[in-house]
Short mmCIF file of C-alpha atoms and ligand atoms in Angstrom, two decimals:
data_model
loop_
_atom_site.label_atom_id
_atom_site.label_comp_id
_atom_site.label_asym_id
_atom_site.label_seq_id
_atom_site.Cartn_x
_atom_site.Cartn_y
_atom_site.Cartn_z
CA MET V 1 174.57 64.68 76.60
CA PRO V 2 177.77 63.56 78.46
CA SER V 3 177.24 63.11 82.18
CA ILE V 4 179.24 65.03 84.76
CA PRO V 5 181.62 62.58 86.49
CA PHE V 6 180.47 61.47 89.95
CA ARG V 7 182.51 62.92 92.78
CA ARG V 8 182.72 61.00 96.04
CA ALA V 9 182.74 64.08 98.27
CA PRO V 10 181.35 67.24 96.75
CA PRO V 11 183.19 70.42 97.79
CA LYS V 12 181.54 72.02 100.81
CA VAL V 13 180.75 75.71 100.71
CA GLU V 14 178.98 77.98 103.16
CA LEU V 15 177.18 80.21 100.69
CA ALA V 16 176.28 79.76 97.03
CA LEU V 17 175.20 82.74 94.93
CA VAL V 18 173.23 81.39 91.99
CA GLY V 19 172.13 83.14 88.81
CA HIS V 20 170.99 81.85 85.43
CA THR V 21 172.80 83.21 82.37
CA ASP V 22 170.10 82.45 79.79
CA THR V 23 167.11 84.64 79.03
CA VAL V 24 163.81 84.21 77.26
CA PRO V 25 163.77 85.27 73.56
CA TYR V 26 163.04 88.89 72.59
CA ASP V 27 160.87 90.59 69.99
CA PRO V 28 163.25 91.62 67.15
CA ARG V 29 161.43 94.98 66.94
CA TRP V 30 162.72 95.86 70.43
CA SER V 31 165.88 97.82 69.53
CA GLU V 32 167.25 97.94 73.10
CA ALA V 33 166.97 94.19 73.65
CA LEU V 34 170.71 93.51 73.16
CA ARG V 35 172.02 97.03 73.88
CA LEU V 36 171.89 97.89 77.57
CA THR V 37 170.31 101.35 77.76
CA GLU V 38 170.21 103.65 80.78
CA ARG V 39 167.21 105.96 81.08
CA GLU V 40 165.47 107.53 84.10
CA ALA V 41 167.64 105.59 86.57
CA ARG V 42 166.73 102.27 84.98
CA LEU V 43 168.73 99.83 82.86
CA TYR V 44 166.77 98.39 79.93
CA GLY V 45 167.55 95.22 77.96
CA ARG V 46 166.59 91.56 77.65
CA GLY V 47 167.61 89.83 80.85
CA ALA V 48 168.09 93.18 82.66
CA CYS V 49 166.27 91.91 85.74
CA ASP V 50 165.96 88.21 84.85
CA THR V 51 168.80 87.69 85.87
CA LYS V 52 171.78 89.62 84.48
CA ALA V 53 171.43 92.24 87.22
CA PHE V 54 171.82 89.67 89.98
CA ILE V 55 174.89 88.18 88.28
CA ALA V 56 176.42 91.66 87.91
CA ALA V 57 175.67 92.38 91.58
CA THR V 58 177.32 89.09 92.58
CA LEU V 59 180.51 89.94 90.67
CA ALA V 60 180.56 93.50 92.02
CA ALA V 61 180.05 92.24 95.59
CA ILE V 62 182.78 89.60 95.41
CA GLU V 63 185.24 92.22 94.09
CA THR V 64 184.86 94.22 97.28
CA VAL V 65 185.54 91.26 99.60
CA GLU V 66 189.08 90.41 100.75
CA LEU V 67 189.03 86.82 99.53
CA LYS V 68 192.10 85.78 101.53
CA ASN V 69 190.20 86.64 104.73
CA LEU V 70 187.34 84.26 103.98
CA ARG V 71 187.20 81.45 106.52
CA ARG V 72 184.36 79.62 104.79
CA ALA V 73 183.95 79.20 101.05
CA VAL V 74 181.63 81.13 98.76
CA ALA V 75 180.57 79.61 95.42
CA LEU V 76 179.39 81.62 92.43
CA ILE V 77 177.13 79.39 90.35
CA PHE V 78 176.04 80.67 86.95
CA THR V 79 173.74 78.23 85.20
CA ALA V 80 172.43 77.59 81.69
CA ASP V 81 168.97 76.80 80.35
CA GLU V 82 166.93 77.81 83.38
CA GLU V 83 164.12 79.27 81.29
CA ILE V 84 163.46 76.06 79.38
CA GLY V 85 163.29 73.83 82.45
CA LEU V 86 166.04 74.42 85.07
CA ILE V 87 168.30 72.17 83.01
CA GLY V 88 171.67 73.47 84.26
CA ALA V 89 170.62 73.44 87.92
CA LYS V 90 169.15 69.94 87.57
CA ARG V 91 172.46 68.66 86.20
CA LEU V 92 174.35 70.21 89.10
CA ALA V 93 171.95 68.56 91.54
CA GLU V 94 172.15 65.22 89.75
CA ALA V 95 175.97 65.32 89.76
CA ARG V 96 176.07 66.38 93.45
CA ALA V 97 178.54 68.98 92.19
CA ILE V 98 178.64 70.92 95.45
CA HIS V 99 177.32 70.87 99.00
CA SER V 100 176.19 74.27 100.14
CA ARG V 101 174.85 75.26 103.54
CA TYR V 102 173.09 78.38 102.29
CA ALA V 103 172.10 79.62 98.84
CA ILE V 104 170.83 82.92 97.49
CA VAL V 105 169.15 82.30 94.15
CA GLY V 106 168.84 85.41 91.98
CA GLU V 107 165.44 86.19 90.49
CA PRO V 108 163.66 89.54 90.33
CA THR V 109 161.88 89.88 93.69
CA SER V 110 162.37 93.65 94.16
CA LEU V 111 164.95 92.58 96.79
CA ARG V 112 162.37 90.86 98.96
CA PRO V 113 163.71 87.55 100.35
CA MET V 114 161.45 84.71 99.19
CA ARG V 115 161.81 81.64 101.41
CA ALA V 116 159.47 79.25 99.58
CA GLY V 117 158.30 78.62 96.04
CA LYS V 118 155.83 76.46 94.19
CA GLY V 119 157.04 73.71 91.88
CA TYR V 120 156.30 73.38 88.17
CA CYS V 121 154.75 70.43 86.36
CA LEU V 122 153.74 69.96 82.76
CA ALA V 123 152.17 67.13 80.80
CA GLU V 124 150.87 66.77 77.26
CA VAL V 125 147.75 64.67 76.87
CA THR V 126 146.84 63.15 73.48
CA ILE V 127 143.45 61.55 72.87
CA LYS V 128 142.91 59.42 69.83
CA GLY V 129 139.56 58.99 68.10
CA ARG V 130 138.59 57.73 64.68
CA GLU V 131 137.91 60.04 61.72
CA ALA V 132 134.70 59.76 59.72
CA HIS V 133 132.24 61.89 57.74
CA SER V 134 130.32 63.97 60.30
CA ALA V 135 127.04 62.92 58.67
CA TYR V 136 127.71 59.36 59.89
CA PRO V 137 128.76 59.61 63.55
CA ALA V 138 128.45 55.87 64.10
CA LEU V 139 131.40 55.31 61.75
CA GLY V 140 133.81 57.40 63.85
CA SER V 141 134.76 58.30 67.39
CA SER V 142 135.25 61.96 68.32
CA ALA V 143 138.55 62.66 70.05
CA ILE V 144 137.25 66.12 70.99
CA PHE V 145 134.15 64.81 72.79
CA ARG V 146 136.33 62.27 74.63
CA ALA V 147 138.78 65.05 75.56
CA ALA V 148 135.89 67.20 76.81
CA GLY V 149 134.83 64.40 79.18
CA LEU V 150 138.35 64.04 80.54
CA LEU V 151 138.78 67.82 80.86
CA ALA V 152 135.63 68.07 82.96
CA ARG V 153 137.13 65.51 85.35
CA ILE V 154 140.44 67.38 85.40
CA GLN V 155 138.61 70.60 86.26
CA ASP V 156 137.08 68.78 89.25
CA LEU V 157 140.54 67.55 90.27
CA GLY V 158 141.70 71.18 90.21
CA ALA V 159 138.99 72.00 92.74
CA GLU V 160 140.05 68.99 94.86
CA LEU V 161 143.66 70.24 94.93
CA GLN V 162 142.42 73.28 96.83
CA ASN V 163 141.69 71.07 99.85
CA TYR V 164 145.45 70.95 100.54
CA GLN V 165 146.27 74.43 101.76
CA HIS V 166 149.62 76.12 102.37
CA ALA V 167 148.95 79.43 104.06
CA ALA V 168 152.28 81.01 103.03
CA PHE V 169 151.18 81.19 99.37
CA ASP V 170 148.81 83.31 97.32
CA PRO V 171 146.74 81.49 96.18
CA PRO V 172 147.33 79.02 99.06
CA PHE V 173 146.98 75.83 96.99
CA THR V 174 148.29 74.00 93.90
CA THR V 175 146.98 75.74 90.78
CA LEU V 176 146.18 73.96 87.53
CA ASN V 177 145.85 75.21 83.96
CA VAL V 178 144.99 73.77 80.55
CA GLY V 179 146.68 76.43 78.43
CA LEU V 180 146.65 74.87 74.97
CA ILE V 181 144.25 72.63 73.12
CA LYS V 182 144.30 71.48 69.52
CA GLY V 183 142.15 68.99 67.70
CA GLY V 184 140.31 68.12 64.54
CA THR V 185 140.92 68.92 60.88
CA ALA V 186 137.65 70.28 59.44
CA LYS V 187 134.12 71.24 60.47
CA ASN V 188 132.58 68.21 58.80
CA VAL V 189 135.11 65.59 59.92
CA ILE V 190 134.75 63.67 63.18
CA PRO V 191 138.05 64.54 64.85
CA GLY V 192 140.63 61.77 65.03
CA GLU V 193 142.93 63.47 67.54
CA CYS V 194 142.87 66.07 70.31
CA ARG V 195 145.85 67.27 72.35
CA PHE V 196 146.03 69.57 75.34
CA THR V 197 148.67 70.70 77.80
CA LEU V 198 148.17 70.33 81.52
CA GLU V 199 150.25 72.55 83.77
CA TRP V 200 150.18 72.60 87.58
CA ARG V 201 152.22 74.39 90.25
CA PRO V 202 152.37 72.29 93.42
CA VAL V 203 152.82 73.92 96.81
CA PRO V 204 155.82 72.51 98.70
CA GLY V 205 154.87 69.47 100.76
CA GLN V 206 152.41 68.19 98.15
CA ASP V 207 153.85 65.45 95.94
CA PRO V 208 154.13 66.93 92.42
CA GLY V 209 153.20 63.54 90.95
CA SER V 210 149.96 63.17 92.93
CA LEU V 211 147.85 65.08 90.40
CA LEU V 212 149.23 62.88 87.64
CA SER V 213 148.07 59.74 89.50
CA LEU V 214 144.58 61.26 89.79
CA VAL V 215 144.59 62.03 86.04
CA PHE V 216 145.54 58.41 85.28
CA ALA V 217 142.67 57.24 87.50
CA ALA V 218 140.28 59.57 85.63
CA ILE V 219 141.50 58.12 82.32
CA GLU V 220 140.79 54.60 83.58
CA GLU V 221 137.24 55.65 84.51
CA GLU V 222 136.73 57.16 81.04
CA LYS V 223 137.91 53.85 79.56
CA THR V 224 135.20 51.96 81.45
CA ARG V 225 132.59 54.39 80.03
CA TYR V 226 134.07 54.35 76.51
CA PRO V 227 135.98 51.13 75.76
CA GLU V 228 137.47 52.81 72.66
CA PHE V 229 139.01 55.63 74.72
CA VAL V 230 142.71 55.89 73.78
CA CYS V 231 144.83 58.40 75.66
CA ASP V 232 148.55 59.01 76.00
CA VAL V 233 150.10 61.20 78.72
CA ASP V 234 153.61 62.60 78.29
CA ALA V 235 154.72 64.00 81.66
CA ALA V 236 157.49 66.39 80.62
CA ARG V 237 158.13 67.95 84.04
CA THR V 238 157.35 67.22 87.67
CA ASP V 239 159.52 69.76 89.49
CA GLU V 240 159.03 70.11 93.22
CA GLY V 241 158.85 73.42 95.03
CA PHE V 242 161.06 74.41 97.95
CA GLU V 243 160.65 75.79 101.43
CA THR V 244 163.13 77.21 103.92
CA ALA V 245 162.00 77.72 107.52
CA PRO V 246 161.05 81.30 108.44
CA ASP V 247 163.55 81.23 111.33
CA SER V 248 166.48 80.08 109.15
CA LYS V 249 169.56 82.23 109.77
CA LEU V 250 169.67 83.11 106.05
CA VAL V 251 166.02 84.22 106.00
CA THR V 252 166.25 86.43 109.08
CA MET V 253 169.57 87.89 107.92
CA LEU V 254 168.22 88.79 104.48
CA GLU V 255 165.07 90.27 106.04
CA GLU V 256 167.30 92.51 108.12
CA LEU V 257 169.68 93.44 105.28
CA SER V 258 166.90 94.13 102.74
CA GLY V 259 164.43 95.72 105.16
CA HIS V 260 161.65 93.52 103.71
CA PRO V 261 159.74 90.68 105.40
CA SER V 262 160.19 87.30 103.71
CA GLY V 263 157.58 86.03 101.28
CA THR V 264 156.90 83.26 98.77
CA VAL V 265 156.87 83.00 94.97
CA ALA V 266 154.42 81.21 92.71
CA PHE V 267 156.91 80.68 89.87
CA GLY V 268 159.55 77.97 89.53
CA THR V 269 163.17 78.73 90.47
CA GLU V 270 166.50 76.93 90.90
CA ALA V 271 166.07 77.09 94.69
CA ALA V 272 164.61 73.56 94.62
CA GLN V 273 167.85 72.16 93.13
CA LEU V 274 169.96 74.09 95.65
CA THR V 275 167.81 72.58 98.39
CA GLU V 276 168.66 69.18 96.92
CA LEU V 277 172.32 70.18 97.22
CA GLY V 278 171.86 70.62 100.95
CA ALA V 279 171.19 74.34 101.09
CA GLU V 280 168.75 76.47 102.98
CA ALA V 281 167.76 78.58 99.98
CA VAL V 282 166.26 82.02 99.54
CA VAL V 283 165.29 83.70 96.25
CA LEU V 284 166.22 87.37 96.05
CA GLY V 285 167.23 89.82 93.36
CA PRO V 286 166.82 93.32 91.96
CA GLY V 287 163.97 94.16 89.58
CA ASP V 288 160.33 93.17 89.38
CA ILE V 289 159.14 89.81 87.99
CA ARG V 290 156.20 91.64 86.38
CA VAL V 291 158.54 93.37 83.89
CA ALA V 292 160.55 90.19 83.20
CA HIS V 293 159.81 88.23 80.00
CA ARG V 294 158.43 91.42 78.39
CA THR V 295 159.58 93.97 75.84
CA GLY V 296 160.87 96.88 77.90
CA GLU V 297 162.34 94.69 80.68
CA PHE V 298 164.43 96.81 83.04
CA VAL V 299 166.12 96.90 86.42
CA PRO V 300 166.11 100.02 88.65
CA LEU V 301 169.72 101.19 89.21
CA ALA V 302 169.08 101.86 92.90
CA GLU V 303 167.97 98.25 93.49
CA LEU V 304 171.00 96.96 91.60
CA GLU V 305 173.29 98.98 93.88
CA THR V 306 171.45 97.92 97.03
CA CYS V 307 171.73 94.30 95.91
CA VAL V 308 175.53 94.63 95.75
CA LYS V 309 175.53 95.82 99.38
CA ILE V 310 173.19 93.04 100.54
CA LEU V 311 175.31 90.35 98.87
CA ARG V 312 178.57 91.80 100.20
CA GLN V 313 177.17 91.86 103.75
CA ALA V 314 175.79 88.34 103.36
CA ILE V 315 179.21 87.06 102.30
CA GLU V 316 180.94 88.89 105.14
CA ARG V 317 178.52 87.71 107.80
CA LEU V 318 178.42 84.08 106.70
CA CYS V 319 181.95 83.50 105.46
CA LEU V 320 184.43 85.84 107.18
ZN1 LIG S 1 164.72 84.00 85.88
#
């Protein structure tokens, strides 16, 4: 992948409006997935709320603003590959492509301003054993039994993570999940390999890598118990969360314009990268995250229209 050339002084803007252009895949049996369909004051289609609606609202809002009257710059940032790991936003942050004072990051929040979000971390753990006939256990080493020992330790680490509390979140701590596990080849073969995924969502303020260090320490302990213990950890993602102060001008303004108190989100967003780019960031957009990533995804028309008004007023108040 070619790198974006380094710029000495990134262009300064007052407000960045950020939406991702990619979507998750769709079930081919869903006939409306690629044909936007209006029904009962809702717009249906893949990406309807996550996040085509926010992008449409951004374009509609900017059309109503007299651009020549703007005293401070607005940036429209439409990114790629958010769903597979915030790739576009990470490249912008890495390249220091812009310096923004405030950012509104579009995600379906039912227009509630979200001022903080958890991070997202993912690792794949592979444990190697030695295959043998199950009638002769001494000839082999079970990767599944070794994995079970490590998993029990990881479960305890999950409980330990709850000691670090962040009251703004529900649940108020870093959560941890082992969502996939695969191992062995047959019922009468001592398994030679076992793999599992480890996913955790750190609250802002807690180092996303700290759990990984604890997992490495647990692996070392397992090695002292079982000298043959062989384990490889591939840490694919350690994305931090973000937090903007409740009394930030952007937060209080969006609370007023939306009529909703600010909140927090437990899913990963591009707000962390915008924070890296200097911004006080808030996540806000039309539609409900609970219908995103599902067949039948939709955005309510009324929320889409209200979002246009909120964004127009935000631009006018911050940039005129
Ligand atoms: Zn999204």
